[in-house]
Each structure stands twice: as structure tokens, then as C-alpha cells.
């Protein structure tokens, strides 16, 4: 979730049983000693590192990356499994091959794209190749959650673990018959185009996200890509529900808009291809439960957005006081790279946990484990 393109907050009381979500998930969490690099680096090294070097050096990022690949292997349908694995390996924006100008004209006509929008697709040199690997992308925009190299995989891994547990709980408690492949794959792919949308910039920040169909563009583009790759309407609908749920008329209307936009991007009519009811006003009836499960599992942002913002604010103080960064550095590449490296090695969540429990001294000690003063 991008702070500039916020979505409706929807929390169900059942999520209060937080411990249940991670129980039995199989997510390999590195121990504290394992999580830190064998040797802390100097500030100058942080500034010169690439996003890929930061991500590969992080035990947390690599553990989450392995978990996602293992989770993809759990998909029972061979064709779906192959598609998901291919996207993780190379989240290429195949849909960028479509006629952008014609698509923009239709989206504007339907009120799904701002009238003054000059472009629809982020830049990409080759539609057959992702601008960056899945595991180096940030989890959201620069001032939002998991905004560091590898943040996408740590965010997605937490959501996938939550998704598996929610699926198990609904099956065990209510005896529901849900499509686990749809639940799991829709969650794994819900942010598939963040490597395209949030490309790293020369100053160490990431590209600013634009709005599409009244939400951050990554969401609608991700659903459109799943449709472009031939995934089922049921999966695309569940994927669209990650950002909102069809439990109220107003909320469902937003989901309908995303599905319409995804269809237009692919030169299709959403109702005709089974994304919506024939009248185009609701999801296919009766509404499937899998989309609700996907939505509930995509709530890592509730805590990770403010935690990231508060942590980065505190890191500015640490950078100036301990590492000697000047005011001009705090607004440019030196601090951006410093924050990227520290966040990637420790995760914003772990750092905020230390900050919340032990204050600035606790946060400073965590940073010292990965960057030498």
C-alpha cells in the first residue's frame, strides 16, 4: 500500500488471533546472529552498493525468497504452478506490449484513468524482461511499508504465511471447501508488478507510483498481468480483492473498477470474460470466499506502514548523530543508501521492534551490527 494511494481500512475481529496466523507456516526466520552479516560494513560501502547486492546479503530477504519459491511449488495445478514460478523468476510486464494510447483512451472514457494522465505504463526497456528481479524490489513506495531492497519478498512472505493459516482455519473451523491454489496464488501475485512500478533510482530512492482506477497503479497492473498470462477469472478476482473486499456496495464498486481496468488493458470486456456479472456491476455471483481470504491476509501494511515511517525518521537521527551525515546528505543518496542497507539487513519491522522496546539506544545498537561507525 502506498501512502499516496491509500485503500479502505478493513479489519475483521478474527485477525486479533495473531499468533494463529503464523503457526505452522513453515517460514524460516533467521536467528538474530544469522540475520546480521558476518562483518558490518562502512557507510561508504552502503552508498556504493546496488539493490541486488543489498538483497543478496540479507539473510531475512533470502529466507523470505526461498519461502516464496517453496510456496509456489505447493500449487497443485501444473500450469498454474509453472506460471507463478515463471513470474517470480521474471515478473516481466508482458502487457506493456499492448497499444498504450488506445488503452488510455478507453480507460479515460470509463473514468478509470485521470483525464490529464500522460502515460499508463512505467518505463521498461524490454517488455519480456523485468526491470529488476522480484527479490530486489521494495515492498511499496518510498514513504510506505518495506521500502528497501528485498522488501517485496519479506512483505509477500508474511502475507503468504498468513494466507495459508487463514485458509487452514476457515477449512478447519467451518468445514469450508475452498480452492487453495486460488487463495495461495492470488496472494503470491497480488504485488507482482512492484518490480516494474517501484524501480530504483540513481539517488537510492524508488520511482513514485501513479494512480490507476483509484488505487496505486501496481495493483491494477498486477491483476492485468495475471489476466494477460491466461490465469483464471476466479484467481484474477481474488487477486483484485487483496486491496478491498466485496462485502459492501461501496467496497465492491472499487474492486469492480480494478477488474474493468485490468480487462481494458487486455482489450477485453470484464463481464464477457467472467470477471464480473453480466451487468458489470458486481463480482460473479454468488461471491466467492477466496477473495475475502486474500484480502484478510494482505494486512501486513496495517503495522508495517507506520513502523517503517517511524523507523526511518529515527534512522535520520542515528545517521546524523553516529555516522556524521550532514543535512544535505540526509536528503540525498548517502542517507537513502544507508537506510536501504540497514532496512534490508534487519527489516523495518525488526528495527522498529527494537526501537519500541529499547528506544534510540536499542535502535542504534541494531544499526551498529550492520554498519560500522
GROMACS .gro file of C-alpha atoms in nm:
model
  373
    1UNK     CA    1   0.000   0.000   0.000
    2UNK     CA    2   0.130   0.346  -0.096
    3UNK     CA    3   0.057   0.632   0.144
    4UNK     CA    4  -0.032   0.849  -0.156
    5UNK     CA    5  -0.284   0.593  -0.283
    6UNK     CA    6  -0.440   0.457   0.031
    7UNK     CA    7  -0.712   0.193   0.032
    8UNK     CA    8  -1.006   0.138   0.262
    9UNK     CA    9  -0.909   0.005   0.604
   10UNK     CA   10  -1.090  -0.319   0.670
   11UNK     CA   11  -1.001  -0.529   0.973
   12UNK     CA   12  -1.202  -0.828   1.086
   13UNK     CA   13  -1.208  -0.916   1.453
   14UNK     CA   14  -1.081  -1.266   1.375
   15UNK     CA   15  -0.741  -1.122   1.286
   16UNK     CA   16  -0.692  -1.047   1.654
   17UNK     CA   17  -0.583  -1.407   1.694
   18UNK     CA   18  -0.246  -1.302   1.557
   19UNK     CA   19  -0.044  -1.597   1.680
   20UNK     CA   20  -0.261  -1.834   1.479
   21UNK     CA   21  -0.167  -1.667   1.152
   22UNK     CA   22   0.197  -1.768   1.167
   23UNK     CA   23   0.157  -2.104   1.340
   24UNK     CA   24   0.276  -2.391   1.125
   25UNK     CA   25   0.352  -2.162   0.831
   26UNK     CA   26   0.696  -2.311   0.772
   27UNK     CA   27   0.853  -1.968   0.723
   28UNK     CA   28   1.222  -1.992   0.804
   29UNK     CA   29   1.313  -1.695   1.018
   30UNK     CA   30   1.687  -1.645   1.064
   31UNK     CA   31   1.810  -1.619   1.418
   32UNK     CA   32   1.949  -1.285   1.531
   33UNK     CA   33   2.310  -1.394   1.492
   34UNK     CA   34   2.244  -1.540   1.148
   35UNK     CA   35   2.048  -1.236   1.032
   36UNK     CA   36   2.341  -0.996   1.062
   37UNK     CA   37   2.622  -1.010   0.804
   38UNK     CA   38   2.940  -1.175   0.929
   39UNK     CA   39   3.105  -0.836   0.926
   40UNK     CA   40   2.947  -0.492   0.944
   41UNK     CA   41   3.025  -0.259   0.654
   42UNK     CA   42   3.137   0.101   0.646
   43UNK     CA   43   2.898   0.379   0.545
   44UNK     CA   44   3.089   0.428   0.219
   45UNK     CA   45   3.019   0.068   0.123
   46UNK     CA   46   2.645   0.119   0.176
   47UNK     CA   47   2.649   0.418  -0.056
   48UNK     CA   48   2.816   0.222  -0.336
   49UNK     CA   49   2.607  -0.098  -0.314
   50UNK     CA   50   2.346  -0.198  -0.569
   51UNK     CA   51   1.996  -0.308  -0.462
   52UNK     CA   52   2.081  -0.662  -0.569
   53UNK     CA   53   2.393  -0.669  -0.353
   54UNK     CA   54   2.193  -0.549  -0.053
   55UNK     CA   55   1.916  -0.804  -0.106
   56UNK     CA   56   2.154  -1.097  -0.154
   57UNK     CA   57   2.347  -1.002   0.161
   58UNK     CA   58   2.031  -1.009   0.374
   59UNK     CA   59   1.952  -1.338   0.548
   60UNK     CA   60   1.596  -1.218   0.603
   61UNK     CA   61   1.537  -1.136   0.239
   62UNK     CA   62   1.691  -1.459   0.116
   63UNK     CA   63   1.492  -1.667   0.366
   64UNK     CA   64   1.170  -1.500   0.250
   65UNK     CA   65   1.269  -1.552  -0.115
   66UNK     CA   66   1.324  -1.925  -0.056
   67UNK     CA   67   0.992  -1.945   0.125
   68UNK     CA   68   0.805  -1.793  -0.168
   69UNK     CA   69   0.965  -2.034  -0.412
   70UNK     CA   70   0.880  -2.327  -0.187
   71UNK     CA   71   0.524  -2.199  -0.156
   72UNK     CA   72   0.489  -2.177  -0.533
   73UNK     CA   73   0.593  -2.542  -0.552
   74UNK     CA   74   0.292  -2.629  -0.333
   75UNK     CA   75   0.045  -2.530  -0.605
   76UNK     CA   76  -0.129  -2.844  -0.729
   77UNK     CA   77  -0.226  -2.731  -1.077
   78UNK     CA   78   0.082  -2.782  -1.300
   79UNK     CA   79   0.000  -2.497  -1.541
   80UNK     CA   80  -0.068  -2.252  -1.260
   81UNK     CA   81   0.245  -2.359  -1.075
   82UNK     CA   82   0.456  -2.307  -1.388
   83UNK     CA   83   0.309  -1.960  -1.445
   84UNK     CA   84   0.363  -1.846  -1.087
   85UNK     CA   85   0.719  -1.977  -1.084
   86UNK     CA   86   0.788  -1.802  -1.415
   87UNK     CA   87   0.656  -1.472  -1.279
   88UNK     CA   88   0.867  -1.498  -0.964
   89UNK     CA   89   1.171  -1.571  -1.179
   90UNK     CA   90   1.097  -1.287  -1.421
   91UNK     CA   91   0.800  -1.056  -1.346
   92UNK     CA   92   0.816  -0.914  -1.696
   93UNK     CA   93   0.544  -0.664  -1.795
   94UNK     CA   94   0.414  -0.857  -2.095
   95UNK     CA   95   0.106  -0.635  -2.102
   96UNK     CA   96   0.327  -0.340  -2.198
   97UNK     CA   97   0.326  -0.486  -2.549
   98UNK     CA   98  -0.037  -0.374  -2.584
   99UNK     CA   99  -0.143  -0.047  -2.751
  100UNK     CA  100  -0.090   0.205  -2.469
  101UNK     CA  101  -0.256   0.501  -2.640
  102UNK     CA  102  -0.572   0.312  -2.731
  103UNK     CA  103  -0.593   0.166  -2.380
  104UNK     CA  104  -0.555   0.509  -2.220
  105UNK     CA  105  -0.833   0.649  -2.437
  106UNK     CA  106  -1.073   0.376  -2.327
  107UNK     CA  107  -0.972   0.397  -1.959
  108UNK     CA  108  -1.030   0.773  -1.959
  109UNK     CA  109  -1.365   0.725  -2.129
  110UNK     CA  110  -1.470   0.489  -1.850
  111UNK     CA  111  -1.341   0.719  -1.577
  112UNK     CA  112  -1.070   0.473  -1.476
  113UNK     CA  113  -0.774   0.697  -1.561
  114UNK     CA  114  -0.731   1.067  -1.492
  115UNK     CA  115  -0.809   1.284  -1.794
  116UNK     CA  116  -0.469   1.455  -1.775
  117UNK     CA  117  -0.267   1.132  -1.750
  118UNK     CA  118   0.022   1.134  -1.999
  119UNK     CA  119   0.121   0.770  -1.973
  120UNK     CA  120  -0.015   0.440  -1.849
  121UNK     CA  121   0.285   0.212  -1.819
  122UNK     CA  122   0.607   0.274  -1.624
  123UNK     CA  123   0.921   0.278  -1.835
  124UNK     CA  124   1.065  -0.056  -1.942
  125UNK     CA  125   1.336  -0.125  -2.196
  126UNK     CA  126   1.202  -0.470  -2.280
  127UNK     CA  127   0.850  -0.597  -2.209
  128UNK     CA  128   0.987  -0.951  -2.199
  129UNK     CA  129   1.226  -0.873  -1.913
  130UNK     CA  130   1.153  -0.728  -1.570
  131UNK     CA  131   1.338  -0.404  -1.492
  132UNK     CA  132   1.469  -0.579  -1.179
  133UNK     CA  133   1.444  -0.919  -1.008
  134UNK     CA  134   1.144  -0.985  -0.787
  135UNK     CA  135   1.371  -1.021  -0.482
  136UNK     CA  136   1.533  -0.676  -0.513
  137UNK     CA  137   1.213  -0.469  -0.533
  138UNK     CA  138   1.078  -0.260  -0.246
  139UNK     CA  139   0.753  -0.366  -0.086
  140UNK     CA  140   0.587  -0.032  -0.153
  141UNK     CA  141   0.650   0.336  -0.219
  142UNK     CA  142   0.934   0.539  -0.070
  143UNK     CA  143   0.742   0.662   0.235
  144UNK     CA  144   0.540   0.346   0.287
  145UNK     CA  145   0.600  -0.012   0.402
  146UNK     CA  146   0.903  -0.231   0.330
  147UNK     CA  147   1.065   0.037   0.113
  148UNK     CA  148   1.405  -0.129   0.085
  149UNK     CA  149   1.575  -0.380  -0.147
  150UNK     CA  150   1.404  -0.712  -0.079
  151UNK     CA  151   1.109  -0.553   0.094
  152UNK     CA  152   0.870  -0.705  -0.159
  153UNK     CA  153   0.964  -1.062  -0.069
  154UNK     CA  154   0.955  -1.007   0.308
  155UNK     CA  155   0.612  -0.841   0.274
  156UNK     CA  156   0.480  -1.112   0.043
  157UNK     CA  157   0.621  -1.392   0.257
  158UNK     CA  158   0.438  -1.264   0.565
  159UNK     CA  159   0.116  -1.234   0.367
  160UNK     CA  160   0.152  -1.580   0.216
  161UNK     CA  161   0.216  -1.731   0.560
  162UNK     CA  162  -0.095  -1.551   0.686
  163UNK     CA  163  -0.290  -1.669   0.383
  164UNK     CA  164  -0.203  -2.034   0.443
  165UNK     CA  165  -0.304  -2.012   0.807
  166UNK     CA  166  -0.630  -1.833   0.727
  167UNK     CA  167  -0.714  -2.095   0.467
  168UNK     CA  168  -0.647  -2.374   0.718
  169UNK     CA  169  -0.854  -2.201   0.985
  170UNK     CA  170  -1.158  -2.147   0.762
  171UNK     CA  171  -1.143  -2.508   0.649
  172UNK     CA  172  -1.096  -2.649   0.998
  173UNK     CA  173  -1.341  -2.428   1.187
  174UNK     CA  174  -1.620  -2.402   0.930
  175UNK     CA  175  -1.558  -2.705   0.712
  176UNK     CA  176  -1.545  -2.486   0.402
  177UNK     CA  177  -1.433  -2.617   0.066
  178UNK     CA  178  -1.202  -2.351  -0.071
  179UNK     CA  179  -0.966  -2.357  -0.367
  180UNK     CA  180  -0.625  -2.344  -0.201
  181UNK     CA  181  -0.449  -2.284  -0.532
  182UNK     CA  182  -0.658  -1.971  -0.590
  183UNK     CA  183  -0.603  -1.843  -0.236
  184UNK     CA  184  -0.227  -1.906  -0.243
  185UNK     CA  185  -0.151  -1.793  -0.598
  186UNK     CA  186  -0.362  -1.477  -0.574
  187UNK     CA  187  -0.169  -1.373  -0.263
  188UNK     CA  188   0.169  -1.455  -0.419
  189UNK     CA  189   0.086  -1.249  -0.728
  190UNK     CA  190  -0.101  -0.960  -0.567
  191UNK     CA  191   0.205  -0.732  -0.593
  192UNK     CA  192   0.375  -0.890  -0.893
  193UNK     CA  193   0.436  -0.561  -1.071
  194UNK     CA  194   0.605  -0.376  -0.788
  195UNK     CA  195   0.944  -0.453  -0.952
  196UNK     CA  196   0.815  -0.258  -1.254
  197UNK     CA  197   0.637   0.023  -1.071
  198UNK     CA  198   0.894   0.084  -0.795
  199UNK     CA  199   1.216   0.087  -0.994
  200UNK     CA  200   1.524   0.203  -0.803
  201UNK     CA  201   1.656   0.550  -0.894
  202UNK     CA  202   2.012   0.684  -0.902
  203UNK     CA  203   1.967   0.873  -0.575
  204UNK     CA  204   1.879   0.550  -0.394
  205UNK     CA  205   1.506   0.621  -0.377
  206UNK     CA  206   1.242   0.441  -0.581
  207UNK     CA  207   1.007   0.559  -0.854
  208UNK     CA  208   0.693   0.744  -0.745
  209UNK     CA  209   0.376   0.545  -0.803
  210UNK     CA  210   0.090   0.685  -1.011
  211UNK     CA  211  -0.284   0.628  -0.967
  212UNK     CA  212  -0.485   0.387  -1.183
  213UNK     CA  213  -0.853   0.308  -1.125
  214UNK     CA  214  -0.847   0.495  -0.794
  215UNK     CA  215  -0.562   0.296  -0.637
  216UNK     CA  216  -0.186   0.260  -0.668
  217UNK     CA  217  -0.109   0.153  -1.024
  218UNK     CA  218   0.083  -0.157  -0.916
  219UNK     CA  219  -0.240  -0.323  -0.805
  220UNK     CA  220  -0.439  -0.285  -1.125
  221UNK     CA  221  -0.134  -0.360  -1.341
  222UNK     CA  222  -0.068  -0.679  -1.143
  223UNK     CA  223  -0.424  -0.803  -1.198
  224UNK     CA  224  -0.396  -0.711  -1.565
  225UNK     CA  225  -0.072  -0.909  -1.593
  226UNK     CA  226  -0.232  -1.219  -1.442
  227UNK     CA  227  -0.510  -1.187  -1.697
  228UNK     CA  228  -0.253  -1.136  -1.973
  229UNK     CA  229  -0.081  -1.458  -1.866
  230UNK     CA  230  -0.403  -1.657  -1.901
  231UNK     CA  231  -0.481  -1.712  -1.535
  232UNK     CA  232  -0.838  -1.798  -1.441
  233UNK     CA  233  -1.108  -1.537  -1.378
  234UNK     CA  234  -1.150  -1.682  -1.027
  235UNK     CA  235  -0.784  -1.616  -0.948
  236UNK     CA  236  -0.785  -1.266  -1.101
  237UNK     CA  237  -1.094  -1.172  -0.899
  238UNK     CA  238  -0.936  -1.300  -0.576
  239UNK     CA  239  -0.617  -1.110  -0.659
  240UNK     CA  240  -0.815  -0.789  -0.712
  241UNK     CA  241  -0.974  -0.836  -0.370
  242UNK     CA  242  -0.636  -0.801  -0.199
  243UNK     CA  243  -0.685  -0.423  -0.174
  244UNK     CA  244  -1.054  -0.427  -0.086
  245UNK     CA  245  -1.342  -0.669  -0.030
  246UNK     CA  246  -1.686  -0.705  -0.189
  247UNK     CA  247  -1.864  -0.708   0.146
  248UNK     CA  248  -2.028  -0.370   0.097
  249UNK     CA  249  -2.166  -0.190  -0.208
  250UNK     CA  250  -1.906   0.086  -0.193
  251UNK     CA  251  -1.612  -0.151  -0.148
  252UNK     CA  252  -1.729  -0.384  -0.422
  253UNK     CA  253  -1.757  -0.090  -0.660
  254UNK     CA  254  -1.385  -0.022  -0.621
  255UNK     CA  255  -1.297  -0.387  -0.691
  256UNK     CA  256  -1.523  -0.381  -0.997
  257UNK     CA  257  -1.332  -0.076  -1.122
  258UNK     CA  258  -0.997  -0.253  -1.092
  259UNK     CA  259  -1.126  -0.556  -1.279
  260UNK     CA  260  -1.274  -0.340  -1.554
  261UNK     CA  261  -0.943  -0.158  -1.592
  262UNK     CA  262  -0.747  -0.484  -1.600
  263UNK     CA  263  -0.977  -0.612  -1.873
  264UNK     CA  264  -0.950  -0.291  -2.077
  265UNK     CA  265  -0.570  -0.309  -2.061
  266UNK     CA  266  -0.600  -0.651  -2.221
  267UNK     CA  267  -0.857  -0.543  -2.480
  268UNK     CA  268  -1.133  -0.740  -2.310
  269UNK     CA  269  -1.471  -0.680  -2.152
  270UNK     CA  270  -1.467  -0.777  -1.784
  271UNK     CA  271  -1.818  -0.923  -1.779
  272UNK     CA  272  -1.773  -1.120  -2.100
  273UNK     CA  273  -1.462  -1.300  -1.974
  274UNK     CA  274  -1.610  -1.386  -1.634
  275UNK     CA  275  -1.453  -1.124  -1.409
  276UNK     CA  276  -1.790  -0.964  -1.336
  277UNK     CA  277  -2.160  -1.043  -1.351
  278UNK     CA  278  -2.324  -0.989  -1.689
  279UNK     CA  279  -2.449  -0.646  -1.586
  280UNK     CA  280  -2.093  -0.543  -1.497
  281UNK     CA  281  -2.197  -0.410  -1.156
  282UNK     CA  282  -2.080  -0.683  -0.917
  283UNK     CA  283  -1.838  -0.970  -0.891
  284UNK     CA  284  -1.962  -1.304  -1.027
  285UNK     CA  285  -2.249  -1.428  -0.813
  286UNK     CA  286  -2.250  -1.578  -0.560
  287UNK     CA  287  -1.934  -1.406  -0.445
  288UNK     CA  288  -1.653  -1.650  -0.371
  289UNK     CA  289  -1.489  -1.665  -0.028
  290UNK     CA  290  -1.136  -1.697  -0.166
  291UNK     CA  291  -1.124  -1.324  -0.239
  292UNK     CA  292  -1.206  -1.241   0.122
  293UNK     CA  293  -0.927  -1.469   0.243
  294UNK     CA  294  -0.681  -1.298   0.009
  295UNK     CA  295  -0.795  -0.959   0.135
  296UNK     CA  296  -0.762  -1.051   0.501
  297UNK     CA  297  -0.414  -1.195   0.451
  298UNK     CA  298  -0.294  -0.874   0.285
  299UNK     CA  299  -0.293  -0.670   0.606
  300UNK     CA  300   0.077  -0.663   0.689
  301UNK     CA  301   0.062  -0.294   0.591
  302UNK     CA  302  -0.153  -0.205   0.891
  303UNK     CA  303   0.151  -0.214   1.119
  304UNK     CA  304   0.434  -0.207   0.865
  305UNK     CA  305   0.342   0.132   0.714
  306UNK     CA  306   0.367   0.333   1.040
  307UNK     CA  307   0.653   0.116   1.166
  308UNK     CA  308   0.856   0.196   0.854
  309UNK     CA  309   0.780   0.567   0.874
  310UNK     CA  310   0.869   0.591   1.242
  311UNK     CA  311   1.183   0.384   1.195
  312UNK     CA  312   1.312   0.589   0.900
  313UNK     CA  313   1.252   0.910   1.097
  314UNK     CA  314   1.459   0.771   1.384
  315UNK     CA  315   1.729   0.645   1.145
  316UNK     CA  316   1.782   1.003   1.029
  317UNK     CA  317   1.877   1.094   1.384
  318UNK     CA  318   2.110   0.793   1.411
  319UNK     CA  319   2.270   0.875   1.075
  320UNK     CA  320   2.345   1.233   1.180
  321UNK     CA  321   2.449   1.166   1.539
  322UNK     CA  322   2.651   0.844   1.499
  323UNK     CA  323   2.757   0.836   1.134
  324UNK     CA  324   2.813   1.206   1.075
  325UNK     CA  325   2.576   1.260   0.783
  326UNK     CA  326   2.518   1.627   0.709
  327UNK     CA  327   2.180   1.788   0.643
  328UNK     CA  328   2.242   1.778   0.268
  329UNK     CA  329   2.332   1.406   0.293
  330UNK     CA  330   2.007   1.330   0.473
  331UNK     CA  331   1.814   1.445   0.166
  332UNK     CA  332   2.022   1.261  -0.092
  333UNK     CA  333   2.190   0.932  -0.187
  334UNK     CA  334   2.414   0.895   0.120
  335UNK     CA  335   2.120   0.863   0.361
  336UNK     CA  336   1.897   0.685   0.109
  337UNK     CA  337   2.158   0.414   0.064
  338UNK     CA  338   2.229   0.399   0.437
  339UNK     CA  339   1.859   0.347   0.516
  340UNK     CA  340   1.821   0.097   0.231
  341UNK     CA  341   2.108  -0.114   0.357
  342UNK     CA  342   2.009  -0.107   0.722
  343UNK     CA  343   1.644  -0.183   0.646
  344UNK     CA  344   1.730  -0.464   0.407
  345UNK     CA  345   1.962  -0.633   0.656
  346UNK     CA  346   1.734  -0.603   0.958
  347UNK     CA  347   1.388  -0.530   0.810
  348UNK     CA  348   1.198  -0.222   0.920
  349UNK     CA  349   0.979  -0.438   1.141
  350UNK     CA  350   1.269  -0.578   1.344
  351UNK     CA  351   1.423  -0.235   1.377
  352UNK     CA  352   1.100  -0.082   1.494
  353UNK     CA  353   1.059  -0.367   1.742
  354UNK     CA  354   1.395  -0.276   1.894
  355UNK     CA  355   1.310   0.094   1.887
  356UNK     CA  356   0.972   0.039   2.053
  357UNK     CA  357   1.119  -0.183   2.324
  358UNK     CA  358   1.451  -0.009   2.395
  359UNK     CA  359   1.427   0.339   2.246
  360UNK     CA  360   1.700   0.509   2.045
  361UNK     CA  361   1.973   0.312   2.221
  362UNK     CA  362   1.814  -0.013   2.110
  363UNK     CA  363   1.777   0.107   1.753
  364UNK     CA  364   2.134   0.239   1.744
  365UNK     CA  365   2.266  -0.095   1.867
  366UNK     CA  366   2.080  -0.278   1.591
  367UNK     CA  367   2.222  -0.045   1.326
  368UNK     CA  368   2.574  -0.090   1.465
  369UNK     CA  369   2.550  -0.462   1.390
  370UNK     CA  370   2.536  -0.393   1.017
  371UNK     CA  371   2.713  -0.056   0.967
  372UNK     CA  372   3.034   0.044   1.144
  373UNK     CA  373   3.062   0.397   1.275
   0.00000   0.00000   0.00000
